[in-house]
Amino acid sequence: MPDRSERHFDVMVIGAGMAGMAASIFAADRGLKVAQAGVTGESVYTSGVMDIMGVHPVADAHVWGNPFDAMKAVAKDIPGHPYAKLTESDVRDSFKEFLGFFEELGIHYCHEKDANSDVLTAMGTLKHTYAVPETMWAGTVLRKKKAPCLFVGFRGLKGFSPKQIASVQGKFWPGLKAAVVEFPGCEEKGEIYPQQMAQALEFEGNREALVERIRPHLADAAGVGIPAIVGIYHCREILADLAERLGVPVFEIPSLPPSVPGLRIKEAFDRHIEDRGVTAFRQKNVLSARYDAAEKEFVLEVGFGAVEYTLRTKAVILGTGRFLGGGLFAARKGIEETVFGLPVSQPEERDAWHQKDFMNPAGHPVNRSGLETDEQFRPLGAEGSAAYARLYACGSVLAHQDWMREKCGCGLALASAFKAVDSLAADLKADK
């Protein structure tokens, strides 16, 4: 039965991707009464690695070793970029707090202090990123050492070729071998999937059987790389068990979405965020939103298809994403913001959304569309000032960034959420 009684909160976080999760964690950590709504976000499509900044200028495909230097460069060259409103401390502090939340839940990350690291991909190429899941870190270390490794694939698993990885990396990394084995319990299946395999490895018997199939191919390998399938709920323990049984480090290689490392993050968040005091309206959308000027509150109707809850909140944070997340909608006459109908920074004409060359290295103008904000990450209205005093935005819904090409998606989501929540918390504190 729908609960039509009004419920009151300090802040409503709209969005269930990285930005929405980060904003919810940060707001709860500051003692705010938080509600969150959103359907399954882009997090399940991520590889699990977390970028800060990797490429700038995009047109030149210039790759940066130090993400903080890259961040400063983009802020200088693109004054409207969200990073121009953020400091290095904002980024570092946001990562520390966000990753700390997941470390308490057994999901650990590794990174250099001031440098990006290279992570193997399922294509045999390298992903330049900042924070790397602990389950993948041994691969980064072994590659630096040029230690001999075995890459293992599984019959029926698409999008992961150990032979291709060994072939591509073998030009620079000697002693690589590849093998394809049957995954335990899937011998009669034509096609298998990473999530299914990850769930199977939660059971010790399956891990023992898997090791017995890998061991004959091990020879002198100093490490074993496998797809990202090392469990969903106990990845650290499963990885350690496999490594102990094989006698060498085991590491994951991110594979095609849906992503098991992304699913780990989402599952851990969903299972534990309410322990922090957040009221989560899972798989629910904000169906309508308005500002009650008399009460100085936002009124939001929440549900899936039909209104199930009515919320009143002192503030709202939009972590709604861009097109995939549903924060923006590409209509025939222009791009629209979907919750409050806010102005969207975009090319003047639809014909200017895309370059004539689909593969243009500079990307497409439509991918820099989004919300303009002030220094506190409050979206601007038509007159150029904050649309609402306590409406904030964070993540990929922000204008003037192309996170996919710049390799800055996670850093942008975390740091903008961090700055927005800090601004909101200070404002609410001053009001008491």
Short mmCIF file of N, CA and C in Angstrom, two decimals, residues 306-430:
data_model
loop_
_atom_site.label_atom_id
_atom_site.label_comp_id
_atom_site.label_asym_id
_atom_site.label_seq_id
_atom_site.Cartn_x
_atom_site.Cartn_y
_atom_site.Cartn_z
N ALA A 306 3.82 4.97 -10.18
CA ALA A 306 2.77 5.73 -9.49
C ALA A 306 3.34 6.23 -8.17
N VAL A 307 2.75 7.29 -7.65
CA VAL A 307 3.24 7.89 -6.41
C VAL A 307 3.01 6.95 -5.23
N GLU A 308 4.07 6.68 -4.48
CA GLU A 308 3.99 5.83 -3.30
C GLU A 308 4.32 6.59 -2.02
N TYR A 309 5.16 7.62 -2.13
CA TYR A 309 5.59 8.38 -0.96
C TYR A 309 5.64 9.87 -1.31
N THR A 310 5.35 10.69 -0.31
CA THR A 310 5.53 12.14 -0.44
C THR A 310 6.54 12.58 0.60
N LEU A 311 7.59 13.24 0.15
CA LEU A 311 8.67 13.67 1.04
C LEU A 311 8.77 15.18 1.06
N ARG A 312 9.09 15.71 2.23
CA ARG A 312 9.43 17.13 2.36
C ARG A 312 10.87 17.21 2.86
N THR A 313 11.69 17.96 2.15
CA THR A 313 13.10 18.04 2.50
C THR A 313 13.58 19.48 2.46
N LYS A 314 14.56 19.76 3.32
CA LYS A 314 15.14 21.11 3.35
C LYS A 314 16.03 21.35 2.13
N ALA A 315 16.57 20.29 1.58
CA ALA A 315 17.50 20.41 0.46
C ALA A 315 17.39 19.21 -0.46
N VAL A 316 17.89 19.37 -1.67
CA VAL A 316 17.93 18.29 -2.66
C VAL A 316 19.30 18.29 -3.33
N ILE A 317 19.85 17.10 -3.53
CA ILE A 317 21.09 16.95 -4.31
C ILE A 317 20.78 16.09 -5.53
N LEU A 318 21.03 16.64 -6.70
CA LEU A 318 20.83 15.91 -7.95
C LEU A 318 22.10 15.15 -8.31
N GLY A 319 22.04 13.83 -8.21
CA GLY A 319 23.13 12.98 -8.68
C GLY A 319 22.57 12.06 -9.74
N THR A 320 21.81 12.65 -10.65
CA THR A 320 20.95 11.90 -11.56
C THR A 320 21.64 11.39 -12.81
N GLY A 321 22.90 11.78 -13.01
CA GLY A 321 23.60 11.33 -14.21
C GLY A 321 23.19 12.13 -15.44
N ARG A 322 23.70 11.68 -16.55
CA ARG A 322 23.41 12.39 -17.80
C ARG A 322 22.30 11.64 -18.54
N PHE A 323 22.55 11.12 -19.70
CA PHE A 323 21.48 10.48 -20.49
C PHE A 323 21.19 9.07 -20.00
N LEU A 324 22.22 8.26 -19.77
CA LEU A 324 22.01 6.90 -19.30
C LEU A 324 21.36 6.88 -17.92
N GLY A 325 21.78 7.78 -17.05
CA GLY A 325 21.22 7.84 -15.70
C GLY A 325 19.84 8.46 -15.65
N GLY A 326 19.47 9.20 -16.69
CA GLY A 326 18.14 9.80 -16.74
C GLY A 326 18.07 11.21 -16.23
N GLY A 327 19.21 11.82 -15.89
CA GLY A 327 19.20 13.20 -15.42
C GLY A 327 18.93 14.19 -16.52
N LEU A 328 19.33 13.83 -17.74
CA LEU A 328 19.07 14.65 -18.93
C LEU A 328 18.28 13.82 -19.94
N PHE A 329 17.46 14.52 -20.72
CA PHE A 329 16.67 13.86 -21.75
C PHE A 329 16.84 14.61 -23.06
N ALA A 330 17.18 13.88 -24.10
CA ALA A 330 17.37 14.49 -25.41
C ALA A 330 16.04 14.54 -26.15
N ALA A 331 15.34 15.68 -26.05
CA ALA A 331 14.08 15.88 -26.75
C ALA A 331 14.36 16.39 -28.17
N ARG A 332 13.32 16.50 -28.97
CA ARG A 332 13.51 16.90 -30.36
C ARG A 332 14.05 18.33 -30.47
N LYS A 333 13.63 19.20 -29.57
CA LYS A 333 14.02 20.60 -29.68
C LYS A 333 15.16 20.99 -28.74
N GLY A 334 15.67 20.05 -27.99
CA GLY A 334 16.77 20.38 -27.09
C GLY A 334 16.90 19.38 -25.96
N ILE A 335 17.91 19.59 -25.15
CA ILE A 335 18.19 18.70 -24.02
C ILE A 335 17.52 19.27 -22.77
N GLU A 336 16.81 18.43 -22.04
CA GLU A 336 16.05 18.87 -20.88
C GLU A 336 16.56 18.20 -19.61
N GLU A 337 16.53 18.95 -18.51
CA GLU A 337 16.79 18.38 -17.18
C GLU A 337 15.49 17.81 -16.68
N THR A 338 15.50 16.60 -16.14
CA THR A 338 14.27 15.83 -15.97
C THR A 338 13.54 16.00 -14.64
N VAL A 339 14.17 16.59 -13.63
CA VAL A 339 13.51 16.67 -12.32
C VAL A 339 12.87 18.03 -12.09
N PHE A 340 13.64 19.10 -12.24
CA PHE A 340 13.14 20.45 -11.98
C PHE A 340 12.98 21.29 -13.25
N GLY A 341 13.32 20.73 -14.40
CA GLY A 341 13.24 21.51 -15.62
C GLY A 341 14.24 22.65 -15.66
N LEU A 342 15.42 22.43 -15.09
CA LEU A 342 16.45 23.47 -15.02
C LEU A 342 17.05 23.74 -16.39
N PRO A 343 17.59 24.95 -16.60
CA PRO A 343 18.27 25.25 -17.86
C PRO A 343 19.47 24.33 -18.05
N VAL A 344 19.68 23.88 -19.27
CA VAL A 344 20.78 22.98 -19.60
C VAL A 344 21.73 23.68 -20.57
N SER A 345 23.00 23.71 -20.21
CA SER A 345 24.02 24.21 -21.13
C SER A 345 24.18 23.21 -22.26
N GLN A 346 24.00 23.67 -23.51
CA GLN A 346 24.00 22.77 -24.65
C GLN A 346 24.25 23.56 -25.93
N PRO A 347 24.62 22.89 -27.02
CA PRO A 347 24.74 23.59 -28.30
C PRO A 347 23.42 24.25 -28.68
N GLU A 348 23.51 25.39 -29.36
CA GLU A 348 22.31 26.15 -29.69
C GLU A 348 21.37 25.39 -30.62
N GLU A 349 21.93 24.62 -31.53
CA GLU A 349 21.12 23.87 -32.49
C GLU A 349 21.39 22.38 -32.35
N ARG A 350 20.35 21.59 -32.58
CA ARG A 350 20.52 20.14 -32.50
C ARG A 350 21.56 19.64 -33.50
N ASP A 351 21.65 20.30 -34.65
CA ASP A 351 22.62 19.89 -35.66
C ASP A 351 24.05 20.02 -35.17
N ALA A 352 24.24 20.80 -34.11
CA ALA A 352 25.60 21.00 -33.57
C ALA A 352 25.92 20.04 -32.43
N TRP A 353 25.02 19.12 -32.14
CA TRP A 353 25.27 18.17 -31.04
C TRP A 353 26.48 17.30 -31.34
N HIS A 354 26.62 16.91 -32.61
CA HIS A 354 27.67 15.96 -32.97
C HIS A 354 28.57 16.52 -34.06
N GLN A 355 29.82 16.08 -34.01
CA GLN A 355 30.75 16.39 -35.09
C GLN A 355 30.35 15.58 -36.33
N LYS A 356 30.75 16.05 -37.50
CA LYS A 356 30.45 15.30 -38.72
C LYS A 356 31.20 13.97 -38.75
N ASP A 357 32.38 13.96 -38.16
CA ASP A 357 33.17 12.73 -38.06
C ASP A 357 32.82 12.05 -36.74
N PHE A 358 32.17 10.90 -36.83
CA PHE A 358 31.73 10.21 -35.61
C PHE A 358 32.90 9.89 -34.69
N MET A 359 34.07 9.61 -35.27
CA MET A 359 35.25 9.24 -34.49
C MET A 359 36.15 10.44 -34.21
N ASN A 360 35.61 11.64 -34.29
CA ASN A 360 36.41 12.84 -34.03
C ASN A 360 37.10 12.73 -32.67
N PRO A 361 38.42 12.86 -32.63
CA PRO A 361 39.14 12.68 -31.35
C PRO A 361 38.76 13.69 -30.28
N ALA A 362 38.20 14.82 -30.69
CA ALA A 362 37.79 15.84 -29.71
C ALA A 362 36.47 15.49 -29.03
N GLY A 363 35.78 14.47 -29.53
CA GLY A 363 34.48 14.12 -28.97
C GLY A 363 33.38 14.97 -29.57
N HIS A 364 32.20 14.91 -28.98
CA HIS A 364 31.04 15.61 -29.52
C HIS A 364 30.50 16.61 -28.50
N PRO A 365 30.08 17.81 -28.96
CA PRO A 365 29.59 18.84 -28.03
C PRO A 365 28.46 18.37 -27.12
N VAL A 366 27.61 17.46 -27.60
CA VAL A 366 26.49 17.00 -26.77
C VAL A 366 26.99 16.37 -25.48
N ASN A 367 28.20 15.81 -25.51
CA ASN A 367 28.74 15.13 -24.34
C ASN A 367 29.36 16.09 -23.33
N ARG A 368 29.23 17.39 -23.57
CA ARG A 368 29.61 18.39 -22.57
C ARG A 368 28.38 19.18 -22.11
N SER A 369 27.21 18.70 -22.47
CA SER A 369 25.97 19.32 -22.01
C SER A 369 25.74 19.01 -20.54
N GLY A 370 25.00 19.88 -19.88
CA GLY A 370 24.70 19.63 -18.47
C GLY A 370 24.31 20.90 -17.75
N LEU A 371 24.33 20.82 -16.43
CA LEU A 371 23.91 21.94 -15.59
C LEU A 371 25.09 22.84 -15.26
N GLU A 372 24.88 24.14 -15.43
CA GLU A 372 25.83 25.14 -14.94
C GLU A 372 25.56 25.31 -13.44
N THR A 373 26.61 25.52 -12.66
CA THR A 373 26.43 25.72 -11.22
C THR A 373 27.28 26.87 -10.73
N ASP A 374 26.99 27.31 -9.50
CA ASP A 374 27.87 28.27 -8.85
C ASP A 374 29.00 27.52 -8.16
N GLU A 375 29.80 28.23 -7.37
CA GLU A 375 30.96 27.61 -6.73
C GLU A 375 30.58 26.55 -5.70
N GLN A 376 29.34 26.59 -5.22
CA GLN A 376 28.88 25.61 -4.23
C GLN A 376 28.15 24.43 -4.88
N PHE A 377 28.17 24.39 -6.20
CA PHE A 377 27.50 23.35 -6.98
C PHE A 377 25.98 23.42 -6.86
N ARG A 378 25.48 24.67 -6.82
CA ARG A 378 24.04 24.90 -6.91
C ARG A 378 23.71 25.23 -8.37
N PRO A 379 22.81 24.48 -9.02
CA PRO A 379 22.47 24.75 -10.42
C PRO A 379 21.93 26.16 -10.61
N LEU A 380 22.30 26.75 -11.74
CA LEU A 380 21.87 28.11 -12.04
C LEU A 380 20.52 28.10 -12.75
N GLY A 381 19.72 29.12 -12.44
CA GLY A 381 18.46 29.30 -13.13
C GLY A 381 18.64 30.13 -14.37
N ALA A 382 17.53 30.52 -14.98
CA ALA A 382 17.57 31.26 -16.24
C ALA A 382 18.24 32.62 -16.08
N GLU A 383 18.21 33.20 -14.89
CA GLU A 383 18.78 34.53 -14.68
C GLU A 383 20.25 34.48 -14.31
N GLY A 384 20.81 33.29 -14.19
CA GLY A 384 22.24 33.17 -13.94
C GLY A 384 22.64 33.07 -12.48
N SER A 385 21.67 33.07 -11.57
CA SER A 385 21.94 32.85 -10.15
C SER A 385 21.38 31.50 -9.75
N ALA A 386 21.66 31.07 -8.51
CA ALA A 386 21.19 29.76 -8.06
C ALA A 386 19.68 29.64 -8.22
N ALA A 387 19.24 28.56 -8.85
CA ALA A 387 17.81 28.37 -9.09
C ALA A 387 17.05 28.26 -7.77
N TYR A 388 17.65 27.53 -6.82
CA TYR A 388 17.09 27.39 -5.47
C TYR A 388 18.25 27.42 -4.49
N ALA A 389 18.03 27.99 -3.33
CA ALA A 389 19.12 28.18 -2.37
C ALA A 389 19.71 26.86 -1.89
N ARG A 390 18.90 25.81 -1.84
CA ARG A 390 19.38 24.53 -1.32
C ARG A 390 19.18 23.38 -2.30
N LEU A 391 19.32 23.68 -3.56
CA LEU A 391 19.35 22.64 -4.59
C LEU A 391 20.77 22.54 -5.11
N TYR A 392 21.33 21.33 -5.07
CA TYR A 392 22.72 21.10 -5.47
C TYR A 392 22.76 20.02 -6.56
N ALA A 393 23.88 19.96 -7.26
CA ALA A 393 24.06 18.94 -8.30
C ALA A 393 25.49 18.43 -8.26
N CYS A 394 25.67 17.18 -8.63
CA CYS A 394 27.01 16.59 -8.63
C CYS A 394 27.08 15.49 -9.68
N GLY A 395 28.29 15.18 -10.11
CA GLY A 395 28.50 14.07 -11.03
C GLY A 395 28.34 14.44 -12.49
N SER A 396 27.97 13.47 -13.29
CA SER A 396 28.00 13.64 -14.75
C SER A 396 26.90 14.53 -15.29
N VAL A 397 25.95 14.95 -14.46
CA VAL A 397 24.92 15.89 -14.92
C VAL A 397 25.49 17.30 -15.06
N LEU A 398 26.71 17.52 -14.57
CA LEU A 398 27.34 18.84 -14.64
C LEU A 398 27.86 19.13 -16.05
N ALA A 399 27.84 20.40 -16.42
CA ALA A 399 28.22 20.83 -17.76
C ALA A 399 29.73 20.95 -17.93
N HIS A 400 30.15 21.02 -19.18
CA HIS A 400 31.52 21.35 -19.61
C HIS A 400 32.55 20.27 -19.33
N GLN A 401 32.10 19.05 -19.15
CA GLN A 401 33.04 17.94 -18.98
C GLN A 401 32.59 16.77 -19.83
N ASP A 402 33.56 16.04 -20.34
CA ASP A 402 33.31 14.83 -21.11
C ASP A 402 34.02 13.70 -20.35
N TRP A 403 33.39 13.25 -19.29
CA TRP A 403 34.05 12.34 -18.35
C TRP A 403 34.56 11.06 -19.01
N MET A 404 33.84 10.59 -20.02
CA MET A 404 34.25 9.33 -20.62
C MET A 404 35.58 9.47 -21.37
N ARG A 405 35.75 10.58 -22.09
CA ARG A 405 36.99 10.77 -22.82
C ARG A 405 38.10 11.33 -21.93
N GLU A 406 37.73 12.14 -20.96
CA GLU A 406 38.74 12.73 -20.07
C GLU A 406 39.19 11.77 -18.98
N LYS A 407 38.45 10.67 -18.82
CA LYS A 407 38.75 9.69 -17.77
C LYS A 407 38.74 10.36 -16.40
N CYS A 408 37.60 11.02 -16.10
CA CYS A 408 37.49 11.74 -14.83
C CYS A 408 36.17 11.47 -14.12
N GLY A 409 35.43 10.44 -14.57
CA GLY A 409 34.07 10.25 -14.08
C GLY A 409 33.93 10.08 -12.58
N CYS A 410 34.71 9.17 -12.01
CA CYS A 410 34.56 8.90 -10.58
C CYS A 410 35.07 10.06 -9.74
N GLY A 411 36.22 10.61 -10.12
CA GLY A 411 36.75 11.75 -9.38
C GLY A 411 35.80 12.91 -9.38
N LEU A 412 35.20 13.16 -10.52
CA LEU A 412 34.23 14.24 -10.65
C LEU A 412 33.01 13.99 -9.78
N ALA A 413 32.51 12.75 -9.79
CA ALA A 413 31.33 12.39 -9.00
C ALA A 413 31.60 12.55 -7.51
N LEU A 414 32.72 12.01 -7.04
CA LEU A 414 33.01 12.04 -5.61
C LEU A 414 33.30 13.45 -5.13
N ALA A 415 34.18 14.16 -5.84
CA ALA A 415 34.60 15.48 -5.36
C ALA A 415 33.48 16.50 -5.43
N SER A 416 32.67 16.47 -6.48
CA SER A 416 31.55 17.42 -6.56
C SER A 416 30.49 17.10 -5.51
N ALA A 417 30.25 15.82 -5.24
CA ALA A 417 29.33 15.45 -4.16
C ALA A 417 29.87 15.91 -2.81
N PHE A 418 31.16 15.75 -2.61
CA PHE A 418 31.82 16.17 -1.37
C PHE A 418 31.66 17.67 -1.15
N LYS A 419 31.93 18.45 -2.20
CA LYS A 419 31.82 19.91 -2.08
C LYS A 419 30.37 20.34 -1.88
N ALA A 420 29.45 19.71 -2.60
CA ALA A 420 28.04 20.05 -2.47
C ALA A 420 27.53 19.75 -1.06
N VAL A 421 27.88 18.59 -0.53
CA VAL A 421 27.41 18.21 0.81
C VAL A 421 28.03 19.11 1.87
N ASP A 422 29.30 19.42 1.75
CA ASP A 422 29.92 20.33 2.71
C ASP A 422 29.25 21.70 2.69
N SER A 423 28.93 22.20 1.50
CA SER A 423 28.25 23.49 1.38
C SER A 423 26.87 23.43 2.02
N LEU A 424 26.15 22.35 1.74
CA LEU A 424 24.82 22.17 2.31
C LEU A 424 24.87 22.06 3.82
N ALA A 425 25.78 21.23 4.33
CA ALA A 425 25.88 21.04 5.78
C ALA A 425 26.19 22.34 6.50
N ALA A 426 27.07 23.15 5.92
CA ALA A 426 27.41 24.44 6.52
C ALA A 426 26.20 25.37 6.51
N ASP A 427 25.43 25.33 5.43
CA ASP A 427 24.24 26.19 5.33
C ASP A 427 23.18 25.79 6.35
N LEU A 428 22.96 24.48 6.50
CA LEU A 428 21.97 24.02 7.48
C LEU A 428 22.41 24.31 8.90
N LYS A 429 23.71 24.19 9.16
CA LYS A 429 24.24 24.48 10.49
C LYS A 429 24.05 25.95 10.84
N ALA A 430 24.27 26.83 9.86
CA ALA A 430 24.12 28.26 10.09
C ALA A 430 22.67 28.64 10.34
#
